[in-house]
Short mmCIF file of C-alpha atoms and ligand atoms in Angstrom, two decimals:
data_model
loop_
_atom_site.label_atom_id
_atom_site.label_comp_id
_atom_site.label_asym_id
_atom_site.label_seq_id
_atom_site.Cartn_x
_atom_site.Cartn_y
_atom_site.Cartn_z
CA UNK A 1 21.40 -5.62 12.06
CA UNK A 2 23.36 -2.54 11.41
CA UNK A 3 23.85 -0.75 8.07
CA UNK A 4 26.62 1.87 7.13
CA UNK A 5 25.24 4.00 4.53
CA UNK A 6 28.50 5.61 3.17
CA UNK A 7 29.28 8.66 1.33
CA UNK A 8 25.75 10.17 0.30
CA UNK A 9 25.20 14.21 0.21
CA UNK A 10 22.98 14.31 3.47
CA UNK A 11 20.36 17.19 3.40
CA UNK A 12 18.33 17.73 6.36
CA UNK A 13 17.11 21.40 6.75
CA UNK A 14 16.04 20.95 10.31
CA UNK A 15 19.63 20.34 11.29
CA UNK A 16 21.48 22.67 8.63
CA UNK A 17 23.04 19.42 7.15
CA UNK A 18 24.06 19.96 3.72
CA UNK A 19 27.17 17.91 2.73
CA UNK A 20 28.69 14.45 2.32
CA UNK A 21 28.34 12.27 5.48
CA UNK A 22 27.82 8.75 6.72
CA UNK A 23 25.08 7.38 8.45
CA UNK A 24 25.15 4.38 10.78
CA UNK A 25 21.75 2.70 11.53
CA UNK A 26 21.26 0.33 14.01
CA UNK A 27 18.02 -1.31 14.28
CA UNK A 28 15.12 0.97 13.72
CA UNK A 29 17.01 4.00 14.67
CA UNK A 30 20.00 6.31 13.48
CA UNK A 31 23.13 5.39 15.83
CA UNK A 32 25.78 7.94 14.27
CA UNK A 33 26.32 10.43 11.74
CA UNK A 34 29.56 11.60 10.70
CA UNK A 35 32.70 11.64 8.53
CA UNK A 36 34.16 8.30 7.65
CA UNK A 37 32.56 6.04 10.05
CA UNK A 38 33.85 2.73 10.75
CA UNK A 39 31.68 -0.14 10.29
CA UNK A 40 30.83 -2.12 13.32
CA UNK A 41 31.32 -5.82 13.11
CA UNK A 42 28.72 -7.57 10.83
CA UNK A 43 27.31 -4.44 9.52
CA UNK A 44 26.29 -4.15 5.86
CA UNK A 45 27.88 -1.37 4.08
CA UNK A 46 26.23 0.58 1.31
CA UNK A 47 28.25 2.74 -0.85
CA UNK A 48 25.97 5.72 -1.65
CA UNK A 49 28.50 8.09 -3.31
CA UNK A 50 26.81 10.27 -5.84
CA UNK A 51 23.31 10.07 -4.04
CA UNK A 52 21.48 12.24 -1.97
CA UNK A 53 20.32 10.97 1.49
CA UNK A 54 17.22 12.68 3.24
CA UNK A 55 14.86 12.19 5.98
CA UNK A 56 12.08 9.87 4.79
CA UNK A 57 9.26 11.25 2.09
CA UNK A 58 6.01 11.15 3.44
CA UNK A 59 2.88 11.68 0.72
CA UNK A 60 0.08 12.73 2.96
CA UNK A 61 -2.91 12.42 0.52
CA UNK A 62 -2.82 8.99 -0.94
CA UNK A 63 -5.87 6.61 -2.12
CA UNK A 64 -5.10 3.25 -1.40
CA UNK A 65 -8.45 1.76 -2.41
CA UNK A 66 -8.41 -1.12 0.19
CA UNK A 67 -11.00 -2.02 1.43
CA UNK A 68 -13.73 -2.20 -1.20
CA UNK A 69 -11.76 -1.16 -4.41
CA UNK A 70 -9.32 -3.87 -4.94
CA UNK A 71 -10.17 -3.91 -8.65
CA UNK A 72 -8.33 -0.55 -8.76
CA UNK A 73 -5.44 -1.05 -6.36
CA UNK A 74 -4.49 -2.58 -3.16
CA UNK A 75 -2.60 -1.57 0.01
CA UNK A 76 -0.08 -4.18 -1.07
CA UNK A 77 0.32 -2.68 -4.80
CA UNK A 78 0.24 0.99 -3.76
CA UNK A 79 2.69 0.91 -0.93
CA UNK A 80 5.00 -0.59 -3.52
CA UNK A 81 4.46 2.18 -5.92
CA UNK A 82 5.11 4.45 -2.70
CA UNK A 83 8.46 2.85 -2.15
CA UNK A 84 9.33 2.93 -5.56
CA UNK A 85 8.64 6.64 -5.51
CA UNK A 86 10.84 7.00 -2.49
CA UNK A 87 8.20 7.27 0.09
CA UNK A 88 8.56 5.99 3.67
CA UNK A 89 5.01 6.74 4.67
CA UNK A 90 1.70 7.71 3.21
CA UNK A 91 -1.51 9.17 4.61
CA UNK A 92 -4.36 7.09 3.29
CA UNK A 93 -7.86 8.75 2.36
CA UNK A 94 -10.99 7.35 3.83
CA UNK A 95 -13.09 7.03 0.73
CA UNK A 96 -12.96 3.23 1.00
CA UNK A 97 -15.72 0.92 1.05
CA UNK A 98 -16.92 0.48 3.79
CA UNK A 99 -15.87 4.33 4.27
CA UNK A 100 -12.93 4.62 6.91
CA UNK A 101 -15.42 6.31 9.18
CA UNK A 102 -14.95 3.96 12.39
CA UNK A 103 -12.21 2.36 14.35
CA UNK A 104 -12.65 -1.15 12.86
CA UNK A 105 -11.88 0.00 9.46
CA UNK A 106 -8.93 2.20 10.55
CA UNK A 107 -7.79 -1.15 12.28
CA UNK A 108 -8.28 -3.27 9.14
CA UNK A 109 -6.10 -0.70 6.90
CA UNK A 110 -3.47 -0.49 9.69
CA UNK A 111 -3.18 -4.30 10.03
CA UNK A 112 -3.28 -5.08 6.41
CA UNK A 113 -0.59 -2.29 6.17
CA UNK A 114 1.57 -3.98 8.78
CA UNK A 115 1.35 -7.29 7.03
CA UNK A 116 1.71 -6.57 3.31
CA UNK A 117 2.85 -2.83 3.12
CA UNK A 118 6.03 -1.54 1.86
CA UNK A 119 5.82 1.90 3.70
CA UNK A 120 4.31 3.13 6.67
CA UNK A 121 0.53 3.77 6.36
CA UNK A 122 -0.95 6.56 8.27
CA UNK A 123 -4.86 6.38 8.02
CA UNK A 124 -6.98 9.43 7.93
CA UNK A 125 -10.70 8.93 9.11
CA UNK A 126 -13.56 10.38 7.58
CA UNK A 127 -15.35 13.54 9.23
CA UNK A 128 -18.75 12.34 8.80
CA UNK A 129 -20.42 8.99 8.49
CA UNK A 130 -20.25 7.50 4.91
CA UNK A 131 -18.83 10.67 3.77
CA UNK A 132 -22.38 11.98 3.56
CA UNK A 133 -21.83 15.21 5.48
CA UNK A 134 -24.82 14.44 7.81
CA UNK A 135 -23.66 12.56 11.19
CA UNK A 136 -20.28 13.05 12.98
CA UNK A 137 -18.14 10.05 12.17
CA UNK A 138 -16.51 8.03 15.38
CA UNK A 139 -13.66 10.36 15.85
CA UNK A 140 -12.24 9.13 19.22
CA UNK A 141 -12.48 5.50 18.24
CA UNK A 142 -10.58 6.01 14.97
CA UNK A 143 -8.05 8.06 17.02
CA UNK A 144 -7.86 5.23 19.52
CA UNK A 145 -6.96 2.76 16.55
CA UNK A 146 -4.46 5.31 15.12
CA UNK A 147 -6.20 7.52 12.73
CA UNK A 148 -3.81 10.71 12.24
CA UNK A 149 -6.32 13.29 10.56
CA UNK A 150 -9.94 13.62 9.56
CA UNK A 151 -11.12 14.26 6.38
CA UNK A 152 -14.14 13.59 3.77
CA UNK A 153 -11.52 13.74 1.04
CA UNK A 154 -13.21 12.84 -2.31
CA UNK A 155 -16.15 15.41 -1.22
CA UNK A 156 -16.22 18.72 0.69
CA UNK A 157 -18.37 19.08 3.70
CA UNK A 158 -21.31 20.76 2.22
CA UNK A 159 -22.92 22.33 5.46
CA UNK A 160 -20.74 25.09 7.36
CA UNK A 161 -22.76 24.26 10.52
CA UNK A 162 -21.85 20.25 9.95
CA UNK A 163 -17.98 21.47 9.46
CA UNK A 164 -18.37 23.56 12.73
CA UNK A 165 -19.84 20.57 14.51
CA UNK A 166 -17.04 18.20 13.48
CA UNK A 167 -14.53 20.84 14.37
CA UNK A 168 -16.00 21.61 17.91
CA UNK A 169 -16.28 17.79 18.77
CA UNK A 170 -13.23 16.39 17.07
CA UNK A 171 -10.69 19.10 18.21
CA UNK A 172 -10.17 17.46 21.69
CA UNK A 173 -8.39 14.87 19.64
CA UNK A 174 -5.60 17.36 18.61
CA UNK A 175 -5.62 16.08 15.13
CA UNK A 176 -5.78 18.39 11.66
CA UNK A 177 -8.76 18.67 9.71
CA UNK A 178 -8.13 18.26 6.08
CA UNK A 179 -10.62 19.81 3.55
CA UNK A 180 -11.37 18.78 -0.05
CA UNK A 181 -13.17 21.94 -1.04
CA UNK A 182 -15.91 21.63 -3.34
CA UNK A 183 -19.14 23.29 -3.27
CA UNK A 184 -21.41 20.61 -4.89
CA UNK A 185 -24.12 22.71 -5.89
CA UNK A 186 -22.13 25.25 -7.63
CA UNK A 187 -19.69 22.66 -9.35
CA UNK A 188 -22.70 20.42 -9.99
CA UNK A 189 -21.52 17.91 -13.04
CA UNK A 190 -18.41 19.91 -13.84
CA UNK A 191 -15.85 18.10 -15.71
CA UNK A 192 -12.93 20.55 -16.21
CA UNK A 193 -11.82 24.03 -15.05
CA UNK A 194 -14.58 26.60 -16.30
CA UNK A 195 -12.96 28.88 -18.84
CA UNK A 196 -12.07 28.79 -22.46
CA UNK A 197 -10.72 25.40 -22.53
CA UNK A 198 -14.00 23.77 -21.15
CA UNK A 199 -16.11 25.98 -23.72
CA UNK A 200 -13.87 24.62 -26.84
CA UNK A 201 -14.06 21.16 -25.66
CA UNK A 202 -17.60 21.23 -24.97
CA UNK A 203 -17.44 19.97 -21.34
CA UNK A 204 -19.16 21.17 -18.21
CA UNK A 205 -17.20 23.93 -16.33
CA UNK A 206 -16.04 23.28 -12.78
CA UNK A 207 -15.22 26.89 -11.72
CA UNK A 208 -12.45 28.16 -9.47
CA UNK A 209 -15.19 29.70 -7.33
CA UNK A 210 -16.56 26.17 -6.38
CA UNK A 211 -13.25 25.51 -4.76
CA UNK A 212 -12.48 28.95 -3.30
CA UNK A 213 -16.05 29.41 -1.63
CA UNK A 214 -15.24 26.35 0.66
CA UNK A 215 -11.67 27.61 1.33
CA UNK A 216 -12.93 30.91 2.64
CA UNK A 217 -15.71 29.18 4.51
CA UNK A 218 -13.25 26.57 5.97
CA UNK A 219 -10.79 29.28 7.22
CA UNK A 220 -13.84 31.37 8.71
CA UNK A 221 -15.00 28.06 10.56
CA UNK A 222 -11.39 27.15 11.64
CA UNK A 223 -11.15 30.95 12.99
CA UNK A 224 -14.52 30.27 14.76
CA UNK A 225 -13.48 26.78 16.25
CA UNK A 226 -10.02 27.09 16.87
CA UNK A 227 -9.28 23.70 14.95
CA UNK A 228 -6.40 23.04 12.86
CA UNK A 229 -7.23 23.34 9.27
CA UNK A 230 -5.30 21.80 6.30
CA UNK A 231 -6.54 22.78 2.56
CA UNK A 232 -6.02 19.79 0.62
CA UNK A 233 -4.71 19.84 -3.25
CA UNK A 234 -5.18 23.74 -3.47
CA UNK A 235 -5.66 24.64 -7.23
CA UNK A 236 -6.21 28.36 -7.64
CA UNK A 237 -4.62 31.34 -7.25
CA UNK A 238 -7.21 33.25 -5.18
CA UNK A 239 -7.49 30.16 -2.91
CA UNK A 240 -3.75 30.32 -2.18
CA UNK A 241 -4.05 33.92 -1.47
CA UNK A 242 -6.75 33.36 1.35
CA UNK A 243 -4.49 30.66 2.90
CA UNK A 244 -1.58 33.34 2.64
CA UNK A 245 -3.80 35.86 4.44
CA UNK A 246 -4.88 33.24 7.22
CA UNK A 247 -1.39 32.24 7.66
CA UNK A 248 -0.46 36.29 8.31
CA UNK A 249 -3.41 36.32 10.69
CA UNK A 250 -1.85 33.77 12.77
CA UNK A 251 -4.50 31.04 12.06
CA UNK A 252 -3.52 27.29 12.30
CA UNK A 253 -3.95 26.92 8.59
CA UNK A 254 -1.59 24.93 6.19
CA UNK A 255 -2.00 23.62 2.57
CA UNK A 256 -0.77 21.06 0.09
CA UNK A 257 -0.11 21.28 -3.57
CA UNK A 258 0.07 18.32 -6.00
CA UNK A 259 2.89 18.16 -9.06
CA UNK A 260 -0.42 18.04 -11.53
CA UNK A 261 -1.58 21.32 -10.04
CA UNK A 262 1.74 22.72 -10.25
CA UNK A 263 3.08 21.72 -13.80
CA UNK A 264 -0.05 20.80 -15.78
CA UNK A 265 -2.93 23.30 -16.97
CA UNK A 266 -6.28 22.73 -18.61
CA UNK A 267 -4.50 23.06 -21.77
CA UNK A 268 -3.69 19.50 -21.54
CA UNK A 269 -7.10 18.58 -22.22
CA UNK A 270 -6.88 18.26 -26.12
CA UNK A 271 -9.06 16.69 -28.68
CA UNK A 272 -7.91 13.26 -27.68
CA UNK A 273 -9.75 13.80 -24.36
CA UNK A 274 -7.17 11.85 -22.17
CA UNK A 275 -9.04 10.99 -19.11
CA UNK A 276 -5.80 10.71 -17.18
CA UNK A 277 -6.15 14.42 -17.05
CA UNK A 278 -9.72 14.43 -15.50
CA UNK A 279 -8.82 15.16 -11.84
CA UNK A 280 -10.73 16.80 -8.89
CA UNK A 281 -10.21 19.69 -8.54
CA UNK A 282 -9.46 20.04 -12.03
CA UNK A 283 -6.29 21.21 -13.68
CA UNK A 284 -6.45 25.02 -14.01
CA UNK A 285 -5.09 27.61 -15.93
CA UNK A 286 -1.20 28.71 -16.50
CA UNK A 287 -1.65 31.58 -14.12
CA UNK A 288 -3.10 29.48 -11.53
CA UNK A 289 -0.23 27.12 -11.79
CA UNK A 290 2.40 29.88 -11.66
CA UNK A 291 0.67 31.26 -8.55
CA UNK A 292 0.86 27.75 -6.91
CA UNK A 293 4.57 27.61 -7.67
CA UNK A 294 5.08 30.94 -6.18
CA UNK A 295 3.49 29.76 -3.06
CA UNK A 296 6.01 26.76 -3.03
CA UNK A 297 8.75 29.26 -3.00
CA UNK A 298 7.43 31.59 -0.34
CA UNK A 299 6.25 28.96 1.92
CA UNK A 300 2.47 29.30 1.56
CA UNK A 301 2.37 25.73 0.09
CA UNK A 302 3.46 23.72 3.16
CA UNK A 303 3.43 20.40 1.48
CA UNK A 304 3.83 18.57 -1.89
CA UNK A 305 1.58 15.55 -2.11
CA UNK A 306 0.12 13.53 -5.07
CA UNK A 307 -3.54 12.84 -4.61
CA UNK A 308 -2.54 9.46 -5.79
CA UNK A 309 -5.53 8.21 -7.39
CA UNK A 310 -5.41 4.60 -8.90
CA UNK A 311 -8.41 3.65 -11.04
CA UNK A 312 -8.65 0.39 -13.41
CA UNK A 313 -8.03 0.73 -17.18
CA UNK A 314 -11.65 0.12 -18.07
CA UNK A 315 -12.93 3.09 -15.79
CA UNK A 316 -10.60 5.47 -17.43
CA UNK A 317 -11.12 4.19 -20.81
CA UNK A 318 -14.66 5.51 -20.61
CA UNK A 319 -16.22 8.57 -22.16
CA UNK A 320 -14.61 11.64 -20.71
CA UNK A 321 -17.85 12.53 -18.82
CA UNK A 322 -18.05 8.94 -17.38
CA UNK A 323 -14.45 8.25 -16.21
CA UNK A 324 -13.82 8.89 -12.61
CA UNK A 325 -11.63 11.81 -11.35
CA UNK A 326 -7.90 11.26 -10.64
CA UNK A 327 -4.44 10.34 -11.60
CA UNK A 328 -1.72 8.27 -10.12
CA UNK A 329 1.76 10.20 -9.43
CA UNK A 330 3.53 8.64 -6.26
CA UNK A 331 6.02 7.15 -8.33
CA UNK A 332 7.16 10.04 -10.19
CA UNK A 333 6.47 13.02 -7.68
CA UNK A 334 10.12 13.26 -6.31
CA UNK A 335 11.43 13.44 -9.89
CA UNK A 336 8.77 15.98 -10.97
CA UNK A 337 9.86 18.26 -8.12
CA UNK A 338 13.37 17.89 -8.91
CA UNK A 339 13.12 18.26 -12.63
CA UNK A 340 10.90 21.26 -12.54
CA UNK A 341 11.62 22.88 -9.19
CA UNK A 342 15.15 22.04 -8.05
CA UNK A 343 17.20 21.67 -11.11
CA UNK A 344 15.98 24.96 -12.39
CA UNK A 345 16.92 26.88 -9.29
CA UNK A 346 13.45 27.70 -7.91
CA UNK A 347 13.65 25.90 -4.73
CA UNK A 348 16.85 23.99 -3.15
CA UNK A 349 16.94 20.54 -1.80
CA UNK A 350 16.35 21.66 1.59
CA UNK A 351 13.25 23.21 0.80
CA UNK A 352 12.12 20.19 -1.24
CA UNK A 353 12.77 18.03 2.04
CA UNK A 354 10.74 20.61 3.88
CA UNK A 355 7.72 20.22 1.33
CA UNK A 356 8.04 16.33 1.17
CA UNK A 357 9.10 14.98 4.56
CA UNK A 358 9.55 17.65 7.25
CA UNK A 359 6.11 19.47 7.03
CA UNK A 360 3.85 16.55 6.26
CA UNK A 361 5.05 15.03 9.46
CA UNK A 362 4.70 18.07 11.27
CA UNK A 363 0.85 18.70 9.84
CA UNK A 364 0.20 15.00 10.77
CA UNK A 365 1.47 15.13 14.09
CA UNK A 366 3.91 12.11 13.51
CA UNK A 367 7.27 11.74 15.15
CA UNK A 368 9.86 14.02 13.48
CA UNK A 369 12.63 12.10 11.58
CA UNK A 370 16.12 13.68 11.47
CA UNK A 371 19.46 12.51 10.09
CA UNK A 372 21.03 12.27 13.50
CA UNK A 373 21.77 9.63 16.26
CA UNK A 374 18.23 8.68 17.78
CA UNK A 375 16.08 9.30 15.15
CA UNK A 376 13.99 6.91 13.55
CA UNK A 377 15.49 5.24 10.62
CA UNK A 378 13.19 6.44 7.82
CA UNK A 379 15.41 7.58 5.04
CA UNK A 380 15.18 8.20 1.10
CA UNK A 381 18.19 8.09 -1.16
CA UNK A 382 17.89 9.41 -4.58
CA UNK A 383 20.18 9.58 -7.45
CA UNK A 384 19.80 13.21 -8.56
CA UNK A 385 21.24 12.81 -12.07
CA UNK A 386 19.85 9.79 -13.68
CA UNK A 387 17.20 10.60 -16.48
CA UNK A 388 14.43 8.57 -17.19
CA UNK A 389 10.85 8.36 -18.77
CA UNK A 390 7.68 8.14 -16.73
CA UNK A 391 5.96 4.65 -17.38
CA UNK A 392 8.66 3.55 -19.67
CA UNK A 393 9.09 0.38 -17.49
CA UNK A 394 5.67 0.24 -16.53
CA UNK A 395 4.60 1.02 -12.96
CA UNK A 396 4.58 -0.76 -9.57
CA UNK A 397 1.06 0.70 -8.98
CA UNK A 398 -1.83 -1.67 -10.04
CA UNK A 399 -3.15 1.30 -12.25
CA UNK A 400 -1.66 3.15 -15.02
CA UNK A 401 -3.51 6.53 -15.01
CA UNK A 402 -0.53 8.56 -14.63
CA UNK A 403 -0.98 12.28 -16.18
CA UNK A 404 2.88 12.42 -16.52
CA UNK A 405 3.33 8.93 -18.52
CA UNK A 406 5.83 9.42 -21.20
CA UNK A 407 7.37 12.61 -19.64
CA UNK A 408 11.09 12.53 -19.44
CA UNK A 409 12.50 13.48 -15.89
CA UNK A 410 15.81 13.58 -13.88
CA UNK A 411 16.20 12.16 -10.43
CA UNK A 412 15.00 8.90 -8.90
CA UNK A 413 14.81 7.17 -5.63
CA UNK A 414 17.39 4.35 -5.56
CA UNK A 415 17.11 3.32 -1.90
CA UNK A 416 14.64 3.49 0.73
CA UNK A 417 14.70 2.51 4.67
CA UNK A 418 11.72 2.64 6.78
CA UNK A 419 12.56 2.04 10.56
CA UNK A 420 16.11 0.59 9.31
CA UNK A 421 14.35 -1.87 7.03
CA UNK A 422 15.20 -1.84 3.54
CA UNK A 423 12.17 -1.51 1.22
CA UNK A 424 13.73 -0.13 -1.87
CA UNK A 425 17.28 -1.28 -3.10
CA UNK A 426 19.18 -0.07 -6.26
CA UNK A 427 15.42 0.85 -7.51
CA UNK A 428 14.01 -2.58 -6.80
CA UNK A 429 11.14 -2.74 -4.40
CA UNK A 430 12.16 -5.24 -1.65
O1 LIG B 1 -9.12 13.27 -8.38
C1 LIG B 1 -9.39 13.07 -7.48
N1 LIG B 1 -9.73 11.63 -7.17
N2 LIG B 1 -9.70 13.75 -6.56
C2 LIG B 1 -10.33 13.16 -5.28
O2 LIG B 1 -10.49 14.39 -4.63
C3 LIG B 1 -10.67 11.96 -5.20
C4 LIG B 1 -9.84 10.86 -5.98
C5 LIG B 1 -10.34 9.78 -6.01
O3 LIG B 1 -10.86 9.11 -4.90
O4 LIG B 1 -10.34 9.05 -7.12
ZN1 LIG B 2 -9.74 15.39 -2.81
#
């Protein structure tokens, strides 16, 4: 069926588009973009005056929890949350049970997503079997079944030699290697950023160096092997500086940052010990967050991701040391970026689209999406002016462990199309 999306402000930095236009969708692709387009016979016309229309957002770091942790979340529930947040696709992390380390599990995730999902799911596959850092996973098998990237997310690969073997072997598949950087010997049982706040709260520290050592090492091993490296959820100023230098050297290195590392700090962990602020890597200092925001502006940060990590209430209600790491965020990341970066003039909507749509697709090697004839009709529409309170109407996610719960924000997805099919209409998941 044809859809005529009328009167939205279209932003597509790849095409230099930044103005009001109509978009005609036929089947799964865009048929025409222009001014005052006529609706073909039988087309549904959707009035989008006052809204923004952009290439569909992709969150390239999401924990869907299925298979194995359905008490936390499911592919159905978290892709609903993704649609609500304006996402047309997500890259799922492999720390499932069984671990996504072979083609069968990749196939399982993809087939459930196809049946029950509300957005595209691009599975990543583990680099090592069982995320144990000991034996290379079945990389070719996973790629054959649709894996788009390799990562042991949830853990860093502890041995530099193991990382080298994974990259030397796996680079023939042309996929990116994504690193969760954490030296387990140095970090140990660290709970929050090591510094004055961890001392004040009496919690074991998780030092910045525990992340930076592996960022430095992974860049060195990428140089050695020629593999594509993507640093996940970067959280420290010095780590970001290493990525900046690697890029200047011409290495194929990219990185991502989360809204929580951009906009929250370890000072959030007060005497209430709210476990929603327990994340991995931990919330860092105000100086680190400012350095990350500067990296968003100058292009060192390539992608905004959420590391959406749903957990059950009873898990997050435990003592701080016993609660699992992670917060949800996929329903509010667009709003947080609009509110904290676009509205204050730190970045424009074009740069936002690069960070949340264009670059994630490029890093994962996905088909590009542009607002032009012939492109896949993966489209996000948002109201840039609506003000709302995160969590006030509950969450689509099965989990509620959002670190931004109760925060007032501006901007919200209203309509989402995935391959020309409506997944969000007037703010309601379809
Ligand atoms: O906070 C986090 N939660 N960081 C990770 O790396 C893993 C994730 C999870 O799986 O809960
Ligand atoms: Zn991680």
